[in-house]
Short mmCIF file of C-alpha atoms in Angstrom, two decimals:
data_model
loop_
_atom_site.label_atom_id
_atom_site.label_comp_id
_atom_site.label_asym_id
_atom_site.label_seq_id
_atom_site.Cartn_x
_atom_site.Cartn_y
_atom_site.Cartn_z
CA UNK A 1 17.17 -14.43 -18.04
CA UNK A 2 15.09 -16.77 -15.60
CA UNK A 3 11.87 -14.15 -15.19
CA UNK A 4 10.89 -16.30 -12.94
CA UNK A 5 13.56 -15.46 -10.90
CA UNK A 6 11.25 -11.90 -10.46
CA UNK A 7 8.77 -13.42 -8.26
CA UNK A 8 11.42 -14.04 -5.34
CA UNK A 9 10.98 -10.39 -4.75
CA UNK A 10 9.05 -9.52 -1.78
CA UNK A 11 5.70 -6.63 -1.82
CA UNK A 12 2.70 -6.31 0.09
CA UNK A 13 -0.66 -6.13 -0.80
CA UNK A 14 -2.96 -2.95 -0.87
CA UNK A 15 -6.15 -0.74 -2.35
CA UNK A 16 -5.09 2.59 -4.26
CA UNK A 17 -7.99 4.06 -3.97
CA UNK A 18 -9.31 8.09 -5.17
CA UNK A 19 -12.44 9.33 -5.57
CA UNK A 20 -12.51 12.11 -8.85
CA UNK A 21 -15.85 14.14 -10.22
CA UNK A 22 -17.72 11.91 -7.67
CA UNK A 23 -16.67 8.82 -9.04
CA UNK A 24 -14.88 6.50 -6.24
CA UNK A 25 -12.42 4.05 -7.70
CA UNK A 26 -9.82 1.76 -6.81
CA UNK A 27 -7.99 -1.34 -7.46
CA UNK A 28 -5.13 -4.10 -6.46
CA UNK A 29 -1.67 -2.99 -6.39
CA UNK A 30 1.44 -4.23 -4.78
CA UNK A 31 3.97 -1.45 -5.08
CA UNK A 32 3.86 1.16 -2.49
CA UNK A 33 6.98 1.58 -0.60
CA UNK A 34 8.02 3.89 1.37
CA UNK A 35 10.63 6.20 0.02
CA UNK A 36 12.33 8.62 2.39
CA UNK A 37 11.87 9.55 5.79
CA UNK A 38 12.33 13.37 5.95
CA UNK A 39 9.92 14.10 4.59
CA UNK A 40 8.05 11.08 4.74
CA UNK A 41 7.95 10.26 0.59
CA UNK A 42 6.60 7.17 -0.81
CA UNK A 43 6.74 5.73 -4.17
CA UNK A 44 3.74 3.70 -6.41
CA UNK A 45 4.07 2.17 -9.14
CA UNK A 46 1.06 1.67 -11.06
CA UNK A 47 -0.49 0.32 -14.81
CA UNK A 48 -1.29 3.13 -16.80
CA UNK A 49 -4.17 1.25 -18.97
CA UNK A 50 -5.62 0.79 -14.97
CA UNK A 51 -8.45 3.18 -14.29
CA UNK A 52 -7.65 4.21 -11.09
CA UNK A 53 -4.19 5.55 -12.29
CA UNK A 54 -6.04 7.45 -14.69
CA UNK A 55 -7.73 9.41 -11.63
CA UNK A 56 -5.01 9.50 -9.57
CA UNK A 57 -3.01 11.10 -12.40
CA UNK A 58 -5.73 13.45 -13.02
CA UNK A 59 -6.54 14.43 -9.37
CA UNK A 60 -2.73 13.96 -8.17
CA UNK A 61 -3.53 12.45 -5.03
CA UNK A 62 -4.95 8.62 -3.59
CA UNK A 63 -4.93 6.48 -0.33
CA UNK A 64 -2.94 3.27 -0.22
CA UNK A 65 -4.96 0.72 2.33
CA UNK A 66 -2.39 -2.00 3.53
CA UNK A 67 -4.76 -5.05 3.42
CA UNK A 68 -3.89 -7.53 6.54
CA UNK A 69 -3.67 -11.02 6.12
CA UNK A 70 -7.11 -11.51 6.94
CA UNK A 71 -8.54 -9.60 4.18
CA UNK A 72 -11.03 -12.50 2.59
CA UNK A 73 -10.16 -13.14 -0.75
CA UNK A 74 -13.40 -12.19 -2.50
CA UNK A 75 -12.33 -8.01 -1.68
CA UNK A 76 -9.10 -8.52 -2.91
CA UNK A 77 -10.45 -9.87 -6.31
CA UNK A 78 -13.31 -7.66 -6.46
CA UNK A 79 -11.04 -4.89 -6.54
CA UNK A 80 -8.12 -6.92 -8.68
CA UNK A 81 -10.21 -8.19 -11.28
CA UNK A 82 -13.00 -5.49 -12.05
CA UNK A 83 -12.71 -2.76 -14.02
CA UNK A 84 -14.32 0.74 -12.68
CA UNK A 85 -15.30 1.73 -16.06
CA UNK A 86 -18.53 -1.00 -15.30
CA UNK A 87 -18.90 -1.15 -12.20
CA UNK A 88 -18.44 0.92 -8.75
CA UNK A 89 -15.94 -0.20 -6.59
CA UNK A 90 -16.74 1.15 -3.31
CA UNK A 91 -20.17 0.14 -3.62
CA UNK A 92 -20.67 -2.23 -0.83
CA UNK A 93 -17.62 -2.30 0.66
CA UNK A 94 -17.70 -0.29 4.01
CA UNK A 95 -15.06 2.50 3.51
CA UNK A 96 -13.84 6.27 5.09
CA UNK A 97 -12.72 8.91 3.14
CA UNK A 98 -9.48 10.92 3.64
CA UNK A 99 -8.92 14.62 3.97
CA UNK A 100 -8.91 14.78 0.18
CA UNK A 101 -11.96 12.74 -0.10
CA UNK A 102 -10.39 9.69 -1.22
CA UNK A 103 -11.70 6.24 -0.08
CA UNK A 104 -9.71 4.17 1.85
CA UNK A 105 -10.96 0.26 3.72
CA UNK A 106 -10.42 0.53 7.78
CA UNK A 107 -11.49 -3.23 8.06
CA UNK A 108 -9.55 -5.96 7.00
CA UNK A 109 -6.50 -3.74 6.59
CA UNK A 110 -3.65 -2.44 8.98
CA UNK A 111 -2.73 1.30 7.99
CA UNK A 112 -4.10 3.61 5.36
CA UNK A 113 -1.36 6.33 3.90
CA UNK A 114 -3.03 9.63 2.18
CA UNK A 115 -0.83 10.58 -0.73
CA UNK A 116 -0.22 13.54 -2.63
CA UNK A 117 1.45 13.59 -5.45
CA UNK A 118 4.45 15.09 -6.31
CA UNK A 119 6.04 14.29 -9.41
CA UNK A 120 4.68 11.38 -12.07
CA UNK A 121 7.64 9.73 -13.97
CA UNK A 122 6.40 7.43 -17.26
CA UNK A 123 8.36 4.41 -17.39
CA UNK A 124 6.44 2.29 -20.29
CA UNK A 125 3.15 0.68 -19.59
CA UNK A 126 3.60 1.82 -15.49
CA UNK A 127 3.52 5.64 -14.14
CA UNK A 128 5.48 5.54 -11.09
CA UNK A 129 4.25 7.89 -8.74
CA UNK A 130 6.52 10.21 -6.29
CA UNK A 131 3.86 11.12 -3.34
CA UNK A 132 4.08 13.04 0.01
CA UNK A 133 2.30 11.31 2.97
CA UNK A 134 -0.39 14.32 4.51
CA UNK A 135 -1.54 11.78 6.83
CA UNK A 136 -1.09 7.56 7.69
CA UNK A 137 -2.61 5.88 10.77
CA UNK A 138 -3.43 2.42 11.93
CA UNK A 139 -6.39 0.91 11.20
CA UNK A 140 -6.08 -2.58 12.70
CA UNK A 141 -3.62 -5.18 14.34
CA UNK A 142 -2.20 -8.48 13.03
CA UNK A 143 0.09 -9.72 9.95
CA UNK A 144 0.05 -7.48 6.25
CA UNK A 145 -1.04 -9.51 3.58
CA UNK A 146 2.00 -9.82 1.40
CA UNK A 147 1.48 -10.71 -2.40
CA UNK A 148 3.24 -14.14 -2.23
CA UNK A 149 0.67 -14.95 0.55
CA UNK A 150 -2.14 -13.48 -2.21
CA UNK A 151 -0.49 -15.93 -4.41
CA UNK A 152 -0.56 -18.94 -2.06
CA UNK A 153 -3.77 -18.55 -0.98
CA UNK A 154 -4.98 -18.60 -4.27
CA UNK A 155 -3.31 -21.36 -5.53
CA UNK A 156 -4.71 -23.39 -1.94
CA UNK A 157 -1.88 -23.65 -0.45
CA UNK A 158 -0.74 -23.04 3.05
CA UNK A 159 0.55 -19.50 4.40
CA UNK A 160 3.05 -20.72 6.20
CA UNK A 161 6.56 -19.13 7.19
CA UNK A 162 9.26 -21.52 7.73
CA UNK A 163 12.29 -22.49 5.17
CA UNK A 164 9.69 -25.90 4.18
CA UNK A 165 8.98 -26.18 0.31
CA UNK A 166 5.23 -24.66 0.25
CA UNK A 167 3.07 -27.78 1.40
CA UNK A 168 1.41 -28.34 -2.05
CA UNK A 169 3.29 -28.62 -5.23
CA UNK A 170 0.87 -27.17 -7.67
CA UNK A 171 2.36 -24.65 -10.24
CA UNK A 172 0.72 -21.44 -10.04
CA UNK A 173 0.26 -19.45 -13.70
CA UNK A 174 0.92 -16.03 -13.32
CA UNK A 175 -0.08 -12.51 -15.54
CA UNK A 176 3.92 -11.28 -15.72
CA UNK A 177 2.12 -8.16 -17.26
CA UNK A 178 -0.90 -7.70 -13.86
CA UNK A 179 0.09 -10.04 -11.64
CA UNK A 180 -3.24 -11.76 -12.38
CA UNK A 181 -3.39 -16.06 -10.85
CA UNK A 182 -4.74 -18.10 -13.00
CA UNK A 183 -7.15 -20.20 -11.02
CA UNK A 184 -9.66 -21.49 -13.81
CA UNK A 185 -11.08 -25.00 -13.53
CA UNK A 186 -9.19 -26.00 -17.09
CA UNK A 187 -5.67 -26.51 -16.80
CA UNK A 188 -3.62 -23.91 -18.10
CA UNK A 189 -2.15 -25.66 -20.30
CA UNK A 190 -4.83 -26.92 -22.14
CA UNK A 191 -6.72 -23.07 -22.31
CA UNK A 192 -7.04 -22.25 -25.85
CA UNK A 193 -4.12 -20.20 -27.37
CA UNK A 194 -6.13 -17.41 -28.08
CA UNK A 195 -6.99 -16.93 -24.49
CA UNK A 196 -6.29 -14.04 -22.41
CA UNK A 197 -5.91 -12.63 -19.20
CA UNK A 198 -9.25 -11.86 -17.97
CA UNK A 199 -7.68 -8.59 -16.18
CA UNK A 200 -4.95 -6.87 -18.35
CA UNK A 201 -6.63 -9.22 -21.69
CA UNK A 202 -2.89 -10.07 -22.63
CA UNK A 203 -2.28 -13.47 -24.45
CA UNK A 204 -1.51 -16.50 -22.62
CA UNK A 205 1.92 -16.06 -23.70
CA UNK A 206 2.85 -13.82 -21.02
CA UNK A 207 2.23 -15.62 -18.22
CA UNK A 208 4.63 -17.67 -15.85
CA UNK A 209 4.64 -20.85 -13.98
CA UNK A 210 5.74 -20.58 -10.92
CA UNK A 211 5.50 -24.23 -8.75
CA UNK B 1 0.64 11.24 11.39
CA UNK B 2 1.44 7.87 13.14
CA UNK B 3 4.61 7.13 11.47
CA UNK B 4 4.50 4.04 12.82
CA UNK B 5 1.84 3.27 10.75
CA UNK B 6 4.17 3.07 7.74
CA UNK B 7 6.27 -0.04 9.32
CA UNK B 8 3.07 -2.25 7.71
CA UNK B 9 4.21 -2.04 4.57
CA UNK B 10 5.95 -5.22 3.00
CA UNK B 11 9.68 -5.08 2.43
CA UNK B 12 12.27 -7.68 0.91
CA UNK B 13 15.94 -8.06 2.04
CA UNK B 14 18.48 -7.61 -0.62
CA UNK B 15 22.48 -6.74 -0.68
CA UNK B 16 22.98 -4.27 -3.70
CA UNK B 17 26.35 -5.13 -5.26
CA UNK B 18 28.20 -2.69 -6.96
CA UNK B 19 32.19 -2.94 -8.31
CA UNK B 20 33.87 0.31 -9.43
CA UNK B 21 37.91 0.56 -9.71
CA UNK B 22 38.77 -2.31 -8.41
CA UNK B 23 36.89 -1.50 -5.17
CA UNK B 24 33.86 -4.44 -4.32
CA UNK B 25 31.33 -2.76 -2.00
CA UNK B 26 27.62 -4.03 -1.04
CA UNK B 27 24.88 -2.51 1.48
CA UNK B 28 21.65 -3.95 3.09
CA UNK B 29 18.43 -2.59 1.12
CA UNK B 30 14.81 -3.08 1.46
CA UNK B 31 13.13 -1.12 -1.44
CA UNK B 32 13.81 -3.41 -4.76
CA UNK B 33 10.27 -3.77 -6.63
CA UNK B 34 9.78 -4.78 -10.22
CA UNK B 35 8.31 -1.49 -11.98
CA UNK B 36 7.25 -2.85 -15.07
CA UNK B 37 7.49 -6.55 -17.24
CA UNK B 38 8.01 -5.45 -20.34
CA UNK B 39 10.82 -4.70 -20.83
CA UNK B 40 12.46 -6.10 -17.63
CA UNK B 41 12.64 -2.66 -15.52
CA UNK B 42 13.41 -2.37 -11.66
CA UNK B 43 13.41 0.85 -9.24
CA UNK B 44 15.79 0.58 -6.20
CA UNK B 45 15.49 3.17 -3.43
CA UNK B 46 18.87 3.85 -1.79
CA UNK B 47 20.25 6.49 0.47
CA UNK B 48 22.21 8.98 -0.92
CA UNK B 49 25.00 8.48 1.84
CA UNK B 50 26.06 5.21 1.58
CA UNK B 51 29.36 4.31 -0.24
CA UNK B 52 27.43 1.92 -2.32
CA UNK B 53 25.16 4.18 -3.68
CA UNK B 54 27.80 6.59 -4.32
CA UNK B 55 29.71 3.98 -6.63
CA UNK B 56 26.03 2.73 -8.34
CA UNK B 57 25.60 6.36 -9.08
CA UNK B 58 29.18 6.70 -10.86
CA UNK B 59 28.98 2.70 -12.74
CA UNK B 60 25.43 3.03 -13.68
CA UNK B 61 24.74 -0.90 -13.05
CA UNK B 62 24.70 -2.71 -9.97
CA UNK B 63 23.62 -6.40 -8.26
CA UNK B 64 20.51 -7.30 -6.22
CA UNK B 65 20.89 -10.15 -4.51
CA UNK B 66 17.37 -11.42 -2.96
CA UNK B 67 18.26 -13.03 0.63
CA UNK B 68 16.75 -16.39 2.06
CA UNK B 69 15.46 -16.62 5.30
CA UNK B 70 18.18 -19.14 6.07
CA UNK B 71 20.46 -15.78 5.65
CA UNK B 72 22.25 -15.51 9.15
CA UNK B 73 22.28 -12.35 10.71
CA UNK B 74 25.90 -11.71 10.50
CA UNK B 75 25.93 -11.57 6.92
CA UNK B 76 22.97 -9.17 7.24
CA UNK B 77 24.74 -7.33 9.93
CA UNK B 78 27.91 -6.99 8.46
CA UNK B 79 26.87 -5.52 4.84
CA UNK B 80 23.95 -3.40 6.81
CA UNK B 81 26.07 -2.19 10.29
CA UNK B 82 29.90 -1.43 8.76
CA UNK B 83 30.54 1.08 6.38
CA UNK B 84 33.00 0.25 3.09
CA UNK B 85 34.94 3.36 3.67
CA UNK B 86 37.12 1.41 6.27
CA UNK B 87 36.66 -2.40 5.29
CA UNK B 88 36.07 -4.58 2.32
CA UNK B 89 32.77 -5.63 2.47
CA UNK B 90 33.02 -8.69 0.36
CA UNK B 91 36.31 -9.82 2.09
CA UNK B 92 35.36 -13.29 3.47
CA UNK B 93 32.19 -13.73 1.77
CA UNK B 94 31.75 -16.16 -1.21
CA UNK B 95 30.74 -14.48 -4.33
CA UNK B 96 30.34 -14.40 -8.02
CA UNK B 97 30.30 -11.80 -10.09
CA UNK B 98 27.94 -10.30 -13.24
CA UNK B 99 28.98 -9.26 -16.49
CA UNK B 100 29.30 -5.39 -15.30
CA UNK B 101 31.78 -7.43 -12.73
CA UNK B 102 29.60 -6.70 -10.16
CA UNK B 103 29.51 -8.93 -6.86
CA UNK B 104 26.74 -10.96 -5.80
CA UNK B 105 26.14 -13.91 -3.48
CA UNK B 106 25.06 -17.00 -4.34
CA UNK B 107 24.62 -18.38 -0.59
CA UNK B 108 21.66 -17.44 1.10
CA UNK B 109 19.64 -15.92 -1.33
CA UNK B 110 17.07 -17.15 -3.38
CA UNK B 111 18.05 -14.96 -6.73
CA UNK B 112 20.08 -11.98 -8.08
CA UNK B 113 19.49 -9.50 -10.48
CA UNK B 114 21.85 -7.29 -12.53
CA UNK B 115 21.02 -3.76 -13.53
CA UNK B 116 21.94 -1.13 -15.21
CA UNK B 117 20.73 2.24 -14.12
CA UNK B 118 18.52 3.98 -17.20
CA UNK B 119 17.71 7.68 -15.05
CA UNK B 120 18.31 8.49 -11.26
CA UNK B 121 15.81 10.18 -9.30
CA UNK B 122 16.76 12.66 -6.89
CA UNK B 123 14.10 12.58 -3.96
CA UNK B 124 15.90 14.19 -0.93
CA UNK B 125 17.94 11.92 1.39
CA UNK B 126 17.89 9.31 -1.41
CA UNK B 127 18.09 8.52 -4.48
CA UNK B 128 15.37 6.17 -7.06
CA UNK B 129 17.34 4.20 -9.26
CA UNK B 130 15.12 3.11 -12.27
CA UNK B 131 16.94 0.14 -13.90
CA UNK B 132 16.73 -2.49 -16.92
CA UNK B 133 17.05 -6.19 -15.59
CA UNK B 134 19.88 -7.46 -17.92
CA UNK B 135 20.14 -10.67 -16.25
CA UNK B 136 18.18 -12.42 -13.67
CA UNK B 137 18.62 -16.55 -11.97
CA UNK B 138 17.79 -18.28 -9.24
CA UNK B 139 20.23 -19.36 -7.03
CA UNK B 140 18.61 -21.41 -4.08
CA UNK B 141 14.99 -22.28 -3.00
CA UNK B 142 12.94 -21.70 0.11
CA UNK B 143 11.32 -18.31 1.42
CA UNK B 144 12.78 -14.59 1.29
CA UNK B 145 13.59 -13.17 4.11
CA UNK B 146 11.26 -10.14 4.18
CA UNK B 147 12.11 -6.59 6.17
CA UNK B 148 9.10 -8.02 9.06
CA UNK B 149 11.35 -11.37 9.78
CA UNK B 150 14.88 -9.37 9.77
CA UNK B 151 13.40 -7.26 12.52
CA UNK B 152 11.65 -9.95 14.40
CA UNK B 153 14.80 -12.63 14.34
CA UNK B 154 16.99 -9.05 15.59
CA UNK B 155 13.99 -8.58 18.62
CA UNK B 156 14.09 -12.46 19.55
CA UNK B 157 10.55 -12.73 18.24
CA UNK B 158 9.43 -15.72 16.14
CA UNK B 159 9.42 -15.45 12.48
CA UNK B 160 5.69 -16.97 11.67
CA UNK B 161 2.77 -16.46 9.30
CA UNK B 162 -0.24 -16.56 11.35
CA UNK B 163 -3.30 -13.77 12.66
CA UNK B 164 -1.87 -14.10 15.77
CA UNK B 165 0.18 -11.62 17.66
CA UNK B 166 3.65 -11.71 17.87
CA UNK B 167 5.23 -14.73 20.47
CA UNK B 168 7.32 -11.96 22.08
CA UNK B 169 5.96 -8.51 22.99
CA UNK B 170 9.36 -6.49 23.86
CA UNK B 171 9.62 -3.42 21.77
CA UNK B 172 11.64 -2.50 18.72
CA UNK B 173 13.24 0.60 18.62
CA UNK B 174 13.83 1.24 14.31
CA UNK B 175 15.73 4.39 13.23
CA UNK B 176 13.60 5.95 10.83
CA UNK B 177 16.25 7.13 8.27
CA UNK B 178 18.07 3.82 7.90
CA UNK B 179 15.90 1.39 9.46
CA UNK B 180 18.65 0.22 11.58
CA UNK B 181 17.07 -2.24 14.25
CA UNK B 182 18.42 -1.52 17.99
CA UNK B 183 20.04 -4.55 19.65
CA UNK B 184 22.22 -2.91 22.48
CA UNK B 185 22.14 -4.10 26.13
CA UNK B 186 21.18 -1.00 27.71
CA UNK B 187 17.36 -0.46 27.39
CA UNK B 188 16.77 1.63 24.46
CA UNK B 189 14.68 4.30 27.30
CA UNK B 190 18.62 4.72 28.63
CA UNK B 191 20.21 5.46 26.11
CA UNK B 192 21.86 9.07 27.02
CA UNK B 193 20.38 11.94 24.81
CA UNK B 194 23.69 12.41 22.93
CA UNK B 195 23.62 8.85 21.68
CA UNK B 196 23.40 8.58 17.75
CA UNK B 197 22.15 5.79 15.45
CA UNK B 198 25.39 3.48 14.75
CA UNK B 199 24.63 3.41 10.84
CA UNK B 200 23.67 6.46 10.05
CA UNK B 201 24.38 8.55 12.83
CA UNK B 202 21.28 10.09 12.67
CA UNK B 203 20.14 11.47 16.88
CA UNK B 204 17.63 9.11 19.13
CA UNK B 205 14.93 11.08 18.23
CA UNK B 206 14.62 10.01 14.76
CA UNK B 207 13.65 6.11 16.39
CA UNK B 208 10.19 4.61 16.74
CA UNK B 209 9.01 2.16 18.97
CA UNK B 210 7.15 -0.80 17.52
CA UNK B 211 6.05 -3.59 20.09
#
């Protein structure tokens, strides 16, 4: 199996985002789809060591913010690569709450969806999350930031959409586990073995080049 | 609700390949997401109604092959617009198949995926397939075709990556239960009151507008 292979899959990019015993959390995520139509269902699949799932789980409800492709990249990784437990998420970052007071972004984002959840199924280290939409509107206009843009951006090269090879040929090392980029100043490859991923703290091993 | 608001999510374009007695059939799907990494594990959101899904349901495995945006729209058109109940889907098109002898297409995509189904979710109209990955390769290079372009290269709009609005500003008319994209001559405001979505024959009312 070519796991690589994985990352030709295509997901946007968004905040889950809940606010439990006065304590506002969120973080990155990029599987929210949208289910069924009657009734309007969506499904999330989300880390169970993350937080935020921890309080969604708990308070069995959470907004999904659909970032847009304008979304500067210090929010996303501010909310990627922090970890609630030391720090508060929200703080800062200008933010509305939903009708069951969970935080959601209106700039920099498209649409925000305010889930309730309806049934929790454990599939290994992810819960995957069956929710009802009580209420979605548009936020803003443009493009959605989709995680392969997320990706190129990161890596420096260009967002563009045409059948071209991506513009610059440098591989991209990849958390298979969060989804975390590497973008360190030391090569990957010469990081030492006992590294880890600063996000998810799982061993080099795990991650993928993708060029 | 605006549920409008819910066509900014991000969606692939995949064919789900599925062969049971002797019988090849494939359909158009936009809700493939990895769940989790380890192990391999995918969830595939199908409706209940399609043959496909019928025969995925009764195998228990089934292909996902991950279209390019080189895909041409007949392809897309022919496994998303025709149902297998009175054609053979796969009649004309080159494939290969997996070791469950399922069919997948190495043209035009950029990868597929073979499952097998570990637990079906009943969620209303559809069903959530959660799935091992037993095999997974790349088959071409280049960009997937996501759910945004399929619906912009069906409008006549251009297919690019930028903040700016779209080239074209007609308006989409998207049936809400299949997501079938309205093409037809007659201006979608025409259309008499008895006319019925061609895939799913679901009634007018069930479209949205998105311009």
């Amino acid at each position: 199996m070519d796991k690589t292979s994985l990352f030709t899959l295509t997901y946007g990019l968004f905040i889950a985002g809940v606010e439990e015993n006065d304590k506002m959390n969120g973080c990155i995520i990029n599987t929210a789809v949208q289910s069924t139509s009657d009734p309007v269902q969506m499904s999330v699949t989300m880390m169970k060591e993350n937080l935020t799932t921890q309080l969604i789980k708990k308070k069995g409800s959470m907004t999904i913010s659909v970032l847009s492709l304008d979304c500067p990249l210090d929010i996303i990784q501010s909310f990627g690569m922090k970890s609630g437990r030391n720090c508060s998420k929200f703080e800062g970052i200008e933010h509305k709450v939903d009708g069951n007071s969970n935080p959601y972004l209106e700039k920099n984002t498209l649409a925000y969806m305010s889930l309730n959840v309806s049934s929790v199924l454990d599939i290994g280290s992810h819960y995957l999350f069956i929710c009802d939409v009580v209420e979605a509107e548009k936020t803003g206009k443009g493009q959605p930031m989709t995680y392969a843009d997320y990706r190129a951006l990161k890596s420096g090269k260009t967002v563009s959409k045409t059948n071209d090879e991506p513009s610059n040929d440098k591989t991209t090392y990849i958390c298979t586990v969060c989804h975390y980029v590497y973008d360190g100043e030391i090569p990957f490859d010469e990081l030492p073995d006992d590294w880890t991923c600063p996000v998810c703290n799982k061993p080099k091993s795990v991650f993928l080049a993708e060029s």
